[in-house]
Short mmCIF file of C-alpha atoms in Angstrom, two decimals:
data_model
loop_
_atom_site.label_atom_id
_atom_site.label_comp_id
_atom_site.label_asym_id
_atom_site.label_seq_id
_atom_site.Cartn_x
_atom_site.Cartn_y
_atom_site.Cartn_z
CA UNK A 1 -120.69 -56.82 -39.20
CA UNK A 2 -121.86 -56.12 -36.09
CA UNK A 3 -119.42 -56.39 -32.98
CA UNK A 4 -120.87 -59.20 -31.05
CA UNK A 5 -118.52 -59.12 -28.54
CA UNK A 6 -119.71 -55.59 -27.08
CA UNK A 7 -123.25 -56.45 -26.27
CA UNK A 8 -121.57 -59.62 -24.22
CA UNK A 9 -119.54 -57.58 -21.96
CA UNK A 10 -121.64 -57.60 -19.01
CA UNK A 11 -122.29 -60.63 -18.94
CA UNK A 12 -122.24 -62.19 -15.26
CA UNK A 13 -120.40 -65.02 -14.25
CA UNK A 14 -119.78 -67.84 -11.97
CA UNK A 15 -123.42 -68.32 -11.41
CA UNK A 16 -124.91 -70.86 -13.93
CA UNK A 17 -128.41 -72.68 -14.23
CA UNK A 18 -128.68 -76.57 -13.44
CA UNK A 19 -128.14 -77.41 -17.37
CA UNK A 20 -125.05 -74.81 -18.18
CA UNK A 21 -123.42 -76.84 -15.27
CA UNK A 22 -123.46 -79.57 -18.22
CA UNK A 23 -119.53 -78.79 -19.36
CA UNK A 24 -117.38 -80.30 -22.13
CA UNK A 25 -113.76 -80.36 -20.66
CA UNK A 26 -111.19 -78.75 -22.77
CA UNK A 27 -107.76 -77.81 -23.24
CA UNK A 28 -106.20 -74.77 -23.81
CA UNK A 29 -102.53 -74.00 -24.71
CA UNK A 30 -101.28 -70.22 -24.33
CA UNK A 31 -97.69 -70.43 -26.09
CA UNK A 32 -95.95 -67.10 -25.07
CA UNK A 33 -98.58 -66.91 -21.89
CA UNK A 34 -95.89 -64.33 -20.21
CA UNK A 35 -97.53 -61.60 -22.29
CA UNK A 36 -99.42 -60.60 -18.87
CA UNK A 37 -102.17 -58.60 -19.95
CA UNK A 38 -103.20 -60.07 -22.62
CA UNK A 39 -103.15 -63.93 -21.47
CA UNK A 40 -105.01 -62.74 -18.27
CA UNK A 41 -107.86 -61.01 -20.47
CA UNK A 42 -108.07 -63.71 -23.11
CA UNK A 43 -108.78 -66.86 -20.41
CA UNK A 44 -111.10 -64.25 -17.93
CA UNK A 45 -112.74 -64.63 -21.33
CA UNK A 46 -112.44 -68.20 -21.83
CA UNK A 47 -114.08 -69.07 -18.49
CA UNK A 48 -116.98 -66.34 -18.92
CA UNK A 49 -118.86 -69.15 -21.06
CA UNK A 50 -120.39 -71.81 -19.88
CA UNK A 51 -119.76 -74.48 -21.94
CA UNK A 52 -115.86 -73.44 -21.67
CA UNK A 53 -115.17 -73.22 -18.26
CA UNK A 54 -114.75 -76.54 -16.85
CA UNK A 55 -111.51 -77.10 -19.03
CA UNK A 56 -107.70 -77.35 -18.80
CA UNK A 57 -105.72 -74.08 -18.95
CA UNK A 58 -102.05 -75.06 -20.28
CA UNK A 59 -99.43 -72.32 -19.96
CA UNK A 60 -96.21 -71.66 -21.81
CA UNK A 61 -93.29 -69.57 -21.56
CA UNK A 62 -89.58 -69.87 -21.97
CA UNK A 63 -89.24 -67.01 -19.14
CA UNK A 64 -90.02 -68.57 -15.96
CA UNK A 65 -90.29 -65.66 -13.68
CA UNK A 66 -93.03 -64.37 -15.67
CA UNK A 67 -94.56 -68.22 -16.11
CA UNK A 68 -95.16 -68.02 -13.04
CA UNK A 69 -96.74 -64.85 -12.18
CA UNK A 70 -99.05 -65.45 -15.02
CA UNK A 71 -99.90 -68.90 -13.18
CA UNK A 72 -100.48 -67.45 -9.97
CA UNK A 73 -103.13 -64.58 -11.63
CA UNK A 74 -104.71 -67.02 -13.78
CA UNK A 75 -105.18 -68.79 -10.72
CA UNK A 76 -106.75 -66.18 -8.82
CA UNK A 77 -109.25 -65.76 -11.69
CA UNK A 78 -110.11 -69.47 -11.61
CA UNK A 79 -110.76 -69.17 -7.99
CA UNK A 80 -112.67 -65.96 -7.93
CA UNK A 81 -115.02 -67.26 -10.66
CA UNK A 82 -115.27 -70.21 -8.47
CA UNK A 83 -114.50 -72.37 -12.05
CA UNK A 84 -113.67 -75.91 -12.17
CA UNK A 85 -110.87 -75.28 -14.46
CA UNK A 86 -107.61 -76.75 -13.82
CA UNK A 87 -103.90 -74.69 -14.49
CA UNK A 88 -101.27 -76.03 -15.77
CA UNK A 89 -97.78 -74.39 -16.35
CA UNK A 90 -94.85 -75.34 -18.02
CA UNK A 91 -91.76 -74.81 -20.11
CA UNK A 92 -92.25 -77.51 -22.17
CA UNK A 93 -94.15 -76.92 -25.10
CA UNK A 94 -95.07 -79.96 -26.28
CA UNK A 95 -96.43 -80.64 -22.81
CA UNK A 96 -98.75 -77.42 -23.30
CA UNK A 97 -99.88 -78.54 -26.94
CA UNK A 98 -100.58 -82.45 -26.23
CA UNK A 99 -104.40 -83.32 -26.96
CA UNK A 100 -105.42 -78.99 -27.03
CA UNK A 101 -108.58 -78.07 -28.30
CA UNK A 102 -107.35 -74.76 -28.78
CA UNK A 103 -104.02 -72.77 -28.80
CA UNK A 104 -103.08 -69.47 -28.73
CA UNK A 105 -100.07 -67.79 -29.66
CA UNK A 106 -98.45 -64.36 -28.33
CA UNK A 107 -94.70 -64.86 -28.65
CA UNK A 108 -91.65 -62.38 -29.15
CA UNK A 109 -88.28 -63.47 -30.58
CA UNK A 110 -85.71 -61.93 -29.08
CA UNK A 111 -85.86 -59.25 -26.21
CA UNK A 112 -85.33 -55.45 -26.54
CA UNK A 113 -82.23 -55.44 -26.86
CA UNK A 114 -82.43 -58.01 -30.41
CA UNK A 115 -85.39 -56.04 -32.10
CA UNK A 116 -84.25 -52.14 -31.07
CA UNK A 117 -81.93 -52.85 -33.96
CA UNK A 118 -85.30 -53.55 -36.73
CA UNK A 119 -85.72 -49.30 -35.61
CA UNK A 120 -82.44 -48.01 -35.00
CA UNK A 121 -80.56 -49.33 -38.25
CA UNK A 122 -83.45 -47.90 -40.84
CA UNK A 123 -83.48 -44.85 -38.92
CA UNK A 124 -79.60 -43.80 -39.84
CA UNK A 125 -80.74 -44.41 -43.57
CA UNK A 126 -83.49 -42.45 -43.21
CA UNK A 127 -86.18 -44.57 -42.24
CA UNK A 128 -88.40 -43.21 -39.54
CA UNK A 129 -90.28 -46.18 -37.25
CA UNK A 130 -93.20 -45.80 -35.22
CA UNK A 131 -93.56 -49.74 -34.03
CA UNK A 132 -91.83 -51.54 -37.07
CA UNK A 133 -93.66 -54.78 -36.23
CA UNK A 134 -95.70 -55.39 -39.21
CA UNK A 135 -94.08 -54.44 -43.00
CA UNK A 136 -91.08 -52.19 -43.77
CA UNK A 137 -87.37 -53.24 -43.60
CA UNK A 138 -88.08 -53.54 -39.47
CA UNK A 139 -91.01 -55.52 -39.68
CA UNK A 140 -89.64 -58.11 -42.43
CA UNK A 141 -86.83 -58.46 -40.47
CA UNK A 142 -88.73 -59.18 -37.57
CA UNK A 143 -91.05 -61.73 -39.62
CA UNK A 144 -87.66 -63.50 -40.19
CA UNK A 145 -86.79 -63.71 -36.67
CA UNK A 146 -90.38 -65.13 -35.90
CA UNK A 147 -91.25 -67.45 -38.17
CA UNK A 148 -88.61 -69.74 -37.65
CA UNK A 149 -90.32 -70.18 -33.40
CA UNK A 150 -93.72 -70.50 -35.20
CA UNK A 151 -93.11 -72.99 -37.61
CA UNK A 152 -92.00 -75.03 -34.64
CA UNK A 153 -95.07 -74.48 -32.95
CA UNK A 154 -97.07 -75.26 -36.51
CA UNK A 155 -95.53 -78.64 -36.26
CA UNK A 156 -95.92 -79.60 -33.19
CA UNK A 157 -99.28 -78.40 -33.48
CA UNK A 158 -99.91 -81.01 -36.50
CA UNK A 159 -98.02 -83.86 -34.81
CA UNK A 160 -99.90 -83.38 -30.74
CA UNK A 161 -103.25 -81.69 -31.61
CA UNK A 162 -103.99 -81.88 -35.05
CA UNK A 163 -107.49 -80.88 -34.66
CA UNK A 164 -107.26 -78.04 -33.08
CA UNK A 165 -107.94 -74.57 -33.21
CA UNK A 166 -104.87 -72.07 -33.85
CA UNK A 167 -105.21 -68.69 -33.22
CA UNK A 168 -102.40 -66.34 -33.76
CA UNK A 169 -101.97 -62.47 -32.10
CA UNK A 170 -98.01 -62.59 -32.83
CA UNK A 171 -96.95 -59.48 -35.24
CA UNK A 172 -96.29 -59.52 -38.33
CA UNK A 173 -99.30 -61.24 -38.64
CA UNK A 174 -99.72 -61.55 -42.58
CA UNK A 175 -96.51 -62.80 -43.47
CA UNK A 176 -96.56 -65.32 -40.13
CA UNK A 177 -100.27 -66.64 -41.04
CA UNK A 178 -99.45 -66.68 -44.88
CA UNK A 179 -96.56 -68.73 -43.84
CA UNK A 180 -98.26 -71.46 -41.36
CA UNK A 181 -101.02 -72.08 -43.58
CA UNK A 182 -99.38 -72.10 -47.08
CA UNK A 183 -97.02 -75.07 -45.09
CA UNK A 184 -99.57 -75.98 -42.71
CA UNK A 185 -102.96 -76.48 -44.85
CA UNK A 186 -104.77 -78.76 -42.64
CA UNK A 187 -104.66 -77.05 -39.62
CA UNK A 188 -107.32 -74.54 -38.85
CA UNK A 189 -105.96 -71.69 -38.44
CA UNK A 190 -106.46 -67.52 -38.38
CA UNK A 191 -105.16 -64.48 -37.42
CA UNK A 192 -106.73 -62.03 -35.00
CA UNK A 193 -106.53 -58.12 -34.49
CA UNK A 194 -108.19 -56.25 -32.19
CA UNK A 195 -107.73 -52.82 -34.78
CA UNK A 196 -111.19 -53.94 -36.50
CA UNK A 197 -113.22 -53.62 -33.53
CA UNK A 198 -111.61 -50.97 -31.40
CA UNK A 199 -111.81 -48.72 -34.65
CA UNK A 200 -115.35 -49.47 -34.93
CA UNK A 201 -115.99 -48.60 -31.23
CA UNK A 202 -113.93 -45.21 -32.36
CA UNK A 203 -116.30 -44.46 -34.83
CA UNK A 204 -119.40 -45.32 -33.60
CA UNK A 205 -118.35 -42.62 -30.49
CA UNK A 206 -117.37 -40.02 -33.19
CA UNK A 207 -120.93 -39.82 -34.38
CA UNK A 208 -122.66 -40.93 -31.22
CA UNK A 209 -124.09 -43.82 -31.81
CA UNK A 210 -124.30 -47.05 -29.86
CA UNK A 211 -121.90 -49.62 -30.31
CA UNK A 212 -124.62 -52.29 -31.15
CA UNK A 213 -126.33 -50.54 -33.42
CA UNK A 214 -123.26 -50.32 -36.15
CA UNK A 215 -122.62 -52.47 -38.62
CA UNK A 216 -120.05 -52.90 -41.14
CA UNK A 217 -118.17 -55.17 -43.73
CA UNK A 218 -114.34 -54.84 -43.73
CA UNK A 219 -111.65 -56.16 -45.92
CA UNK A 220 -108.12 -55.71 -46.77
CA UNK A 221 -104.93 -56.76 -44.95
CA UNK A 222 -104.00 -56.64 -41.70
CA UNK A 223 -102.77 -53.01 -40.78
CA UNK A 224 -104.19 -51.94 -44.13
CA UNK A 225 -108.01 -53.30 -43.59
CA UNK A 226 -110.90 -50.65 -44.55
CA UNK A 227 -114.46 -50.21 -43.67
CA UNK A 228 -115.92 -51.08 -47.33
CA UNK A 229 -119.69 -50.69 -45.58
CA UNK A 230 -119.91 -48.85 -42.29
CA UNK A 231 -123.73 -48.46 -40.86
CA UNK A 232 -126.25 -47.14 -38.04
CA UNK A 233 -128.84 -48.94 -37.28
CA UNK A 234 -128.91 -49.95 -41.47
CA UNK A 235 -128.05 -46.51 -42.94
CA UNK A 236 -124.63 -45.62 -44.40
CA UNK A 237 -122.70 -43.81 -41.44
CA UNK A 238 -120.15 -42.28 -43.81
CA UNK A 239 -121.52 -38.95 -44.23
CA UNK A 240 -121.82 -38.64 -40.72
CA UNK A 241 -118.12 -39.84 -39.97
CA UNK A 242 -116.80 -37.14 -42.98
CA UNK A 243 -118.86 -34.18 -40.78
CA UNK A 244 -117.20 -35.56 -37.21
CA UNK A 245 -113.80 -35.38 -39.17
CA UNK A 246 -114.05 -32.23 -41.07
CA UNK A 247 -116.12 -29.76 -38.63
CA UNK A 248 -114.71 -31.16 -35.41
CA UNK A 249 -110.90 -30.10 -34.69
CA UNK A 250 -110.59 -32.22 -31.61
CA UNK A 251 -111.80 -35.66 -33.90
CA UNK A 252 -109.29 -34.66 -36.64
CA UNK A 253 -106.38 -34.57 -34.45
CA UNK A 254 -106.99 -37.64 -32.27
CA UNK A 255 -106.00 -39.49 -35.92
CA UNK A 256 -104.19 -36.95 -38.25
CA UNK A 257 -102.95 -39.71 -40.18
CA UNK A 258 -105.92 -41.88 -40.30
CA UNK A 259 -108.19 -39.30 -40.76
CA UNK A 260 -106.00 -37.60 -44.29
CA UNK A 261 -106.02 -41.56 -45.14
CA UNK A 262 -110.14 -41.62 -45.12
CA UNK A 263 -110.57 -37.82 -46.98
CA UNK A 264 -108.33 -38.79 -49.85
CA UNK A 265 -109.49 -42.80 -50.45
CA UNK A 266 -113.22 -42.25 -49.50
CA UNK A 267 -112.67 -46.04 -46.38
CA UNK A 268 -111.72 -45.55 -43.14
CA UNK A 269 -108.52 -47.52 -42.12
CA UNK A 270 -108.63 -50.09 -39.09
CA UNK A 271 -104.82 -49.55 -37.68
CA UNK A 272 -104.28 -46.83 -35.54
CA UNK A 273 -102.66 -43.19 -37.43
CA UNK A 274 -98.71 -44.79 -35.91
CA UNK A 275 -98.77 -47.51 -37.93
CA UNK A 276 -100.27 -46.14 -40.39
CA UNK A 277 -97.80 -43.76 -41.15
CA UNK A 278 -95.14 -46.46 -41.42
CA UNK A 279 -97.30 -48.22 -44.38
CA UNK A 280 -97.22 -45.35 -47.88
CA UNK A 281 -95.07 -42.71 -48.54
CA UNK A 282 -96.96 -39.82 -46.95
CA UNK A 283 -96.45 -39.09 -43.60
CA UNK A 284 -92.67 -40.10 -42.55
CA UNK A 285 -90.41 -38.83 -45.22
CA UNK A 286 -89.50 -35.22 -43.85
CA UNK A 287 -89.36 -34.17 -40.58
CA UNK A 288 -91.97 -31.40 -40.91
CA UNK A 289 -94.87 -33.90 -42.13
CA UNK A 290 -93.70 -36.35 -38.90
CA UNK A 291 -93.95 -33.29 -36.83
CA UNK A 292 -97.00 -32.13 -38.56
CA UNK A 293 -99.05 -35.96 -38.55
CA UNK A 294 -97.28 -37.91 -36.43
CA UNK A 295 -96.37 -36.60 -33.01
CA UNK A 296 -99.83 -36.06 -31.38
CA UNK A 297 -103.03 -37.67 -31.13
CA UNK A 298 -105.17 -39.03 -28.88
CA UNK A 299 -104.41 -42.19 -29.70
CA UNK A 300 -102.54 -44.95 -28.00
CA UNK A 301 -99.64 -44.50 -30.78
CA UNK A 302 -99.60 -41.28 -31.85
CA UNK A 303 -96.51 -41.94 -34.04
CA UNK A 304 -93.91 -40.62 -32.67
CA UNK A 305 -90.21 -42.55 -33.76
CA UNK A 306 -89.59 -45.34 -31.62
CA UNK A 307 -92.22 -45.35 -29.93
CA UNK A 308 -93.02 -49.10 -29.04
CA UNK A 309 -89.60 -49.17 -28.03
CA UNK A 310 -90.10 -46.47 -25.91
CA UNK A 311 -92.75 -48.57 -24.03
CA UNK A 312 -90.99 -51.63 -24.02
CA UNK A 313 -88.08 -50.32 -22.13
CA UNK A 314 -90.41 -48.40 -19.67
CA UNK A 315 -92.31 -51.29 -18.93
CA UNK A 316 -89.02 -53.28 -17.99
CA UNK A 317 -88.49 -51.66 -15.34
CA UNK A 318 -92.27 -51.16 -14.36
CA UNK A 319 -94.06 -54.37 -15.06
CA UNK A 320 -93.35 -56.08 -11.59
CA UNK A 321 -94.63 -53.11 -10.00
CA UNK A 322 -98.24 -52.95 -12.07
CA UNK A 323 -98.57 -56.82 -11.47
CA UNK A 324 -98.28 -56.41 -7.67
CA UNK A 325 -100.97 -53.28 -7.75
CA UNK A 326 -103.27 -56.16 -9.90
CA UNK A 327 -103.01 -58.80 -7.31
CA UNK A 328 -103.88 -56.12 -4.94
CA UNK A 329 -107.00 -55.04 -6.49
CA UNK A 330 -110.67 -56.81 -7.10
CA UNK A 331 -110.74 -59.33 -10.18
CA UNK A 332 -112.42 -57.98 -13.06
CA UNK A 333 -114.43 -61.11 -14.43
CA UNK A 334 -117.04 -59.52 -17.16
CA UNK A 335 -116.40 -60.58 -20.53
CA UNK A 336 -114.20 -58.50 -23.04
CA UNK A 337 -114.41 -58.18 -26.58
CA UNK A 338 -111.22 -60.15 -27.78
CA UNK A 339 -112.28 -62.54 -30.80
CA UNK A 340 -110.54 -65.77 -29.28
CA UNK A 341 -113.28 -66.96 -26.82
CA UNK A 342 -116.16 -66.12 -29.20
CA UNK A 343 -113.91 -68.04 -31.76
CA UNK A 344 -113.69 -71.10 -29.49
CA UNK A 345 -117.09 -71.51 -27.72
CA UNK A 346 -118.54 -71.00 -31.66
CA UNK A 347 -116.57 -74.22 -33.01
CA UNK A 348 -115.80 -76.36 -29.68
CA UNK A 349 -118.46 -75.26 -26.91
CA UNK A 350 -122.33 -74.19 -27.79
CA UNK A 351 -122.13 -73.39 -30.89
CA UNK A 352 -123.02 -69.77 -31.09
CA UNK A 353 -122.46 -68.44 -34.50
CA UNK A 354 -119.65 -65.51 -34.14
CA UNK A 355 -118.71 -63.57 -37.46
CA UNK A 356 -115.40 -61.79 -36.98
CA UNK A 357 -112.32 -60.47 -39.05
CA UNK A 358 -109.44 -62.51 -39.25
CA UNK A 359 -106.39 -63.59 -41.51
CA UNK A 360 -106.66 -66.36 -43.95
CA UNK A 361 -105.40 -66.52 -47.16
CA UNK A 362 -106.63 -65.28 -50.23
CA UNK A 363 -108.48 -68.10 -52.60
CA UNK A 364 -110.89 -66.05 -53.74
CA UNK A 365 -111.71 -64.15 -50.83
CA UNK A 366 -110.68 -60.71 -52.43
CA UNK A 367 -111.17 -60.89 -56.49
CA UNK A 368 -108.12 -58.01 -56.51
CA UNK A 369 -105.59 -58.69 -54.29
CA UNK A 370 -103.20 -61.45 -54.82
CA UNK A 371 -104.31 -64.64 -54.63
CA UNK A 372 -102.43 -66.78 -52.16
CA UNK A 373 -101.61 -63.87 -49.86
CA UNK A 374 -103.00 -63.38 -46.50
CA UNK A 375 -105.38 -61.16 -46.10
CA UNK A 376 -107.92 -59.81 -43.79
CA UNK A 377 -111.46 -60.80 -44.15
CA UNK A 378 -114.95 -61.73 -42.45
CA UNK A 379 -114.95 -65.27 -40.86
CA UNK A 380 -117.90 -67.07 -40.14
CA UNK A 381 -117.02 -69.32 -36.68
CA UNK A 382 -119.45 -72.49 -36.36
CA UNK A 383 -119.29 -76.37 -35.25
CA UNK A 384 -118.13 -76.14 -38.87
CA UNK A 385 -114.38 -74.61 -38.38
CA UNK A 386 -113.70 -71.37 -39.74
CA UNK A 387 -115.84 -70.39 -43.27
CA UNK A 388 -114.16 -67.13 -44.64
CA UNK A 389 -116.70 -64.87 -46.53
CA UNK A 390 -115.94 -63.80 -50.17
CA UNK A 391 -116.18 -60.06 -50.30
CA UNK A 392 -115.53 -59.32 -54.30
CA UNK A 393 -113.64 -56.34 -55.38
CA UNK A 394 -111.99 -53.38 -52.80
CA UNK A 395 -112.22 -50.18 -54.52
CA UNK A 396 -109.36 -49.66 -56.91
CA UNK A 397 -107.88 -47.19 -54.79
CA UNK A 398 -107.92 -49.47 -52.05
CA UNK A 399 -106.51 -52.67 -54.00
CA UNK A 400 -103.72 -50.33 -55.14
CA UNK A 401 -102.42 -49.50 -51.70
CA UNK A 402 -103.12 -52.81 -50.07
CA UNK A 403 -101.94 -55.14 -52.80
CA UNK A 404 -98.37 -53.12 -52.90
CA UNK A 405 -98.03 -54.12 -49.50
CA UNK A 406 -99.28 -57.86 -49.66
CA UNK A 407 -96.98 -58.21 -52.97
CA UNK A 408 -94.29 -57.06 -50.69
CA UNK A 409 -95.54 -59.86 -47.98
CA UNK A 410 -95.50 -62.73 -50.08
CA UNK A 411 -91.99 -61.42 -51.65
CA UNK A 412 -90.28 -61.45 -48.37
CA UNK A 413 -92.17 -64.73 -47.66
CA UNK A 414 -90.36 -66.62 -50.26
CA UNK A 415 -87.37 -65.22 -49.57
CA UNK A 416 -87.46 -66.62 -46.43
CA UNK A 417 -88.46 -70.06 -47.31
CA UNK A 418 -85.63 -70.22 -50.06
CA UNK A 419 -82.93 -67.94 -47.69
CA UNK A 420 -82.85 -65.87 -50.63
CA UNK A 421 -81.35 -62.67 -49.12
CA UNK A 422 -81.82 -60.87 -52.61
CA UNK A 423 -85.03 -61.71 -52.45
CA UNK A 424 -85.48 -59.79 -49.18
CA UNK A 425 -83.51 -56.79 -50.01
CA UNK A 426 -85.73 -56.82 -53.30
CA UNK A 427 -89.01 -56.73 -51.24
CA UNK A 428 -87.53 -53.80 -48.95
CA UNK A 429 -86.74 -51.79 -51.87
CA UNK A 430 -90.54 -51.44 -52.62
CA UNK A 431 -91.51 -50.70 -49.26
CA UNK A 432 -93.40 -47.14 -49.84
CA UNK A 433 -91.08 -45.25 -47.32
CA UNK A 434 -87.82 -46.82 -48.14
CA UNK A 435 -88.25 -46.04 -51.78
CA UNK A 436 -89.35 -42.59 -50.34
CA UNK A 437 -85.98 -41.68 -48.50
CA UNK A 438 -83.44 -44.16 -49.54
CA UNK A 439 -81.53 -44.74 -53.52
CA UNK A 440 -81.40 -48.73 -54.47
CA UNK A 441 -77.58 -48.66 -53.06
CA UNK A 442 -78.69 -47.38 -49.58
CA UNK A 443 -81.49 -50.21 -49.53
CA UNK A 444 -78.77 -52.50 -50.14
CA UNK A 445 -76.61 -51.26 -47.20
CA UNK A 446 -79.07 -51.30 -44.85
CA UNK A 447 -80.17 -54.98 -45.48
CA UNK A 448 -76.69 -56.21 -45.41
CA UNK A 449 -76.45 -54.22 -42.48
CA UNK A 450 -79.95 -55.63 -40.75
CA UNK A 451 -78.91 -59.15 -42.19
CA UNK A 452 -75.27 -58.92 -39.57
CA UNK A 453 -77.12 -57.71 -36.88
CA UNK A 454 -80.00 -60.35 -36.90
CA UNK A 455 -77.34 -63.88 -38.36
CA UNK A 456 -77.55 -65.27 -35.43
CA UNK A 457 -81.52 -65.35 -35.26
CA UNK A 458 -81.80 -66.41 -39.14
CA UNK A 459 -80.84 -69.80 -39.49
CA UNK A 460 -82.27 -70.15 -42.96
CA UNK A 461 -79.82 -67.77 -44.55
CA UNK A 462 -76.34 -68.20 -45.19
CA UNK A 463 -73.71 -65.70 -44.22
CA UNK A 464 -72.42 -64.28 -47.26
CA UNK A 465 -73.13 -60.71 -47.93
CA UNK A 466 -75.55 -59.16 -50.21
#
């Protein structure tokens, strides 16, 4: 698949001929738009095409001193563009959602303070945590937290804009997705990543070749996709990627993890080496394989424990400071190469076919992974909707790792829609690294002890110990 969203980069805009000046209006809703970055980069996007620009821009948060600072720099975007869009912002969320073409969702549930607990409570069992947002005991526990917020959004979604287009970055994005649309059929709706094509830009630098001329297919789960097909201008790029990894020392430890993962399966993994190494039973269960896989890199997440949380509480105490130095600096308008705006100007704008990997779940997607769990596939986007593509079999060795995980998912899935705490500490206990350092009885203290911390967050359970 090639990365369409590279060659648009540079792009310019804010000048458009006589006929692009022919806009649809539209509405966008950005629930959880205090995520700063990312909201700003997503709608610079959103306003780089033509046929999007002249629409409304609906923000929510439940925090209002960052609702408004992402207000004011979305503003200053839609006024150095010189756009016709319109900003809204708001703490209501039905306001955001009423008659949106498209909404977006980046939320957290539950500060630094709630989710340090999904790292430090494993971690005194034996559990070492990178991020802990995705699978594990931390990131179950932190699906069960979040998909309580996002079923409320999934139905106000069906009752105030039916029709439109959902798009999910929130983490852990299997279990979420495989939630909304097992409940939520109707709505069309996907989860995005950006692991598939910042790992293919990795590559394609590895063996020096130019991001447009790689193509690939790749299929799996989120967090535990592969490269099934990975090719330079139409010739397989593997054996070159194998030589990069094994004859060049500074390429094998920018992923130590990642790069094991690929010489022992034969497919190179999409998530970074970090989370990774949270995922099997390789890398994290003594302290001299963390030391020896997981505490360098050149990575963004090397792998080191706690990390994430490391960064959240640094950025607490930075964040004001970095959005000031922003607002001081030129506005970066070129395009980016986040799915989301390719996604929407494919289905509601003009039309441009965009193929792209996102969540969906499995009806015969993937012949052997489960059916009915989510997983991670190629998506065609057209004035059609969303048309996932059928990609047969993964290698055995593949489908063995990646369906342990998504038989995990869907177990800790139904255990939340019944509030079947067995059913969760039954799921944990075949996490890969929990079975690794922790006996059954261990397991079963730590989820009692996960289940006190978190009550108050899990209104579908009841109180009663495990």
């Amino acid at each position: 698949m090639a990365n369409a969203a590279s060659a648009a980069r540079d792009i310019p805009v804010g000048q458009f001929t006589v006929e692009e000046e022919k806009t649809m209006q539209f509405k966008f809703a950005f629930i959880g738009a205090g995520s700063f970055g990312f909201t700003r980069e997503l709608i610079r996007d959103i306003l780089s095409f033509p046929s999007l620009r002249d629409c409304t821009l609906a923000l929510m948060d439940i925090d209002p001193e960052r609702l408004e600072v992402i207000r004011r720099a979305v503003q200053r975007i839609v006024e150095e563009g010189k756009y016709p869009a319109k900003v809204v912002a708001t703490m209501d969320r039905g306001e955001a959602l009423a008659g949106a073409d498209g909404v977006i969702t980046t939320i957290l549930q539950g500060n630094c303070d709630v989710w340090q607990h999904d790292i430090l409570i494993p971690k005194k069992y034996g559990v070492d945590t990178c991020v802990g947002d995705t699978r594990g005991p931390s990131g179950i526990f932190r699906y069960l937290r979040t998909i309580n917020p996002i079923l409320d959004i999934a139905r106000d979604i069906e009752r105030l804009c039916p029709n439109a287009v959902h798009l999910n970055y929130t983490n852990p994005m299997a279990m979420l997705c495989r939630t909304v649309q097992g409940m939520f059929p109707k709505l069309t709706t996907s989860g995005l990543c950006h692991s598939v094509q910042g790992t293919a830009a990795m590559l394609a630098e590895w063996i020096g070749a130019p991001e447009e001329e790689i193509s690939y297919t790749c299929a799996g789960i989120n967090h535990q996709a592969f490269y099934t097909d990975f090719r330079w201008k139409g010739r397989d790029a593997y054996p070159l990627i194998r030589e990069a990894i094994c004859g060049r020392e500074e390429i094998y430890n920018a992923e130590p993890v990642r790069n094991e993962m690929f010489l022992a399966l034969g497919y190179y993994p999409t998530e970074s080496s970090g989370h990774n190494s949270e995922y099997n039973a390789w890398f994290r269960k003594r302290p001299d394989l963390i030391r020896r896989y997981c505490t360098h890199g050149t990575n963004w997440n090397p792998g080191e424990y706690a990390f994430i949380l490391k960064e959240y509480r640094n950025r607490e105490g930075i964040w004001r400071g970095e959005i000031d130095k922003w607002f001081a600096e030129p506005v970066e308008l070129a395009r980016g190469g986040e799915y989301a705006a390719y996604i929407f100007n494919a289905i509601l704008g003009d039309g441009t076919l965009f193929k792209f990997n996102g969540n969906v779940r499995n009806h015969g997607l993937v012949d052997n992974l489960p059916q009915g769990s989510c997983v991670e596939v190629p998506i065609l986007a057209s004035k059609h909707g969303l048309e996932p593509i059928a990609v047969g079999k993964l290698p055995p060795q593949l489908a063995l790792l990646a369906g342990t995980s998504a038989q995990i998912e869907e177990l800790a899935v139904e255990g939340s829609l019944a509030g079947d705490k067995e059913m969760i500490y039954q799921a944990i206990c075949f996490d890969p690294l929990t079975a690794a350092v922790c006996s059954l009885r261990e397991i079963r203290d730590m989820v009692n002890e996960m289940f006190a911390r978190n009550e108050a967050w899990l209104p579908q359970f009841g109180k009663a110990a495990l």
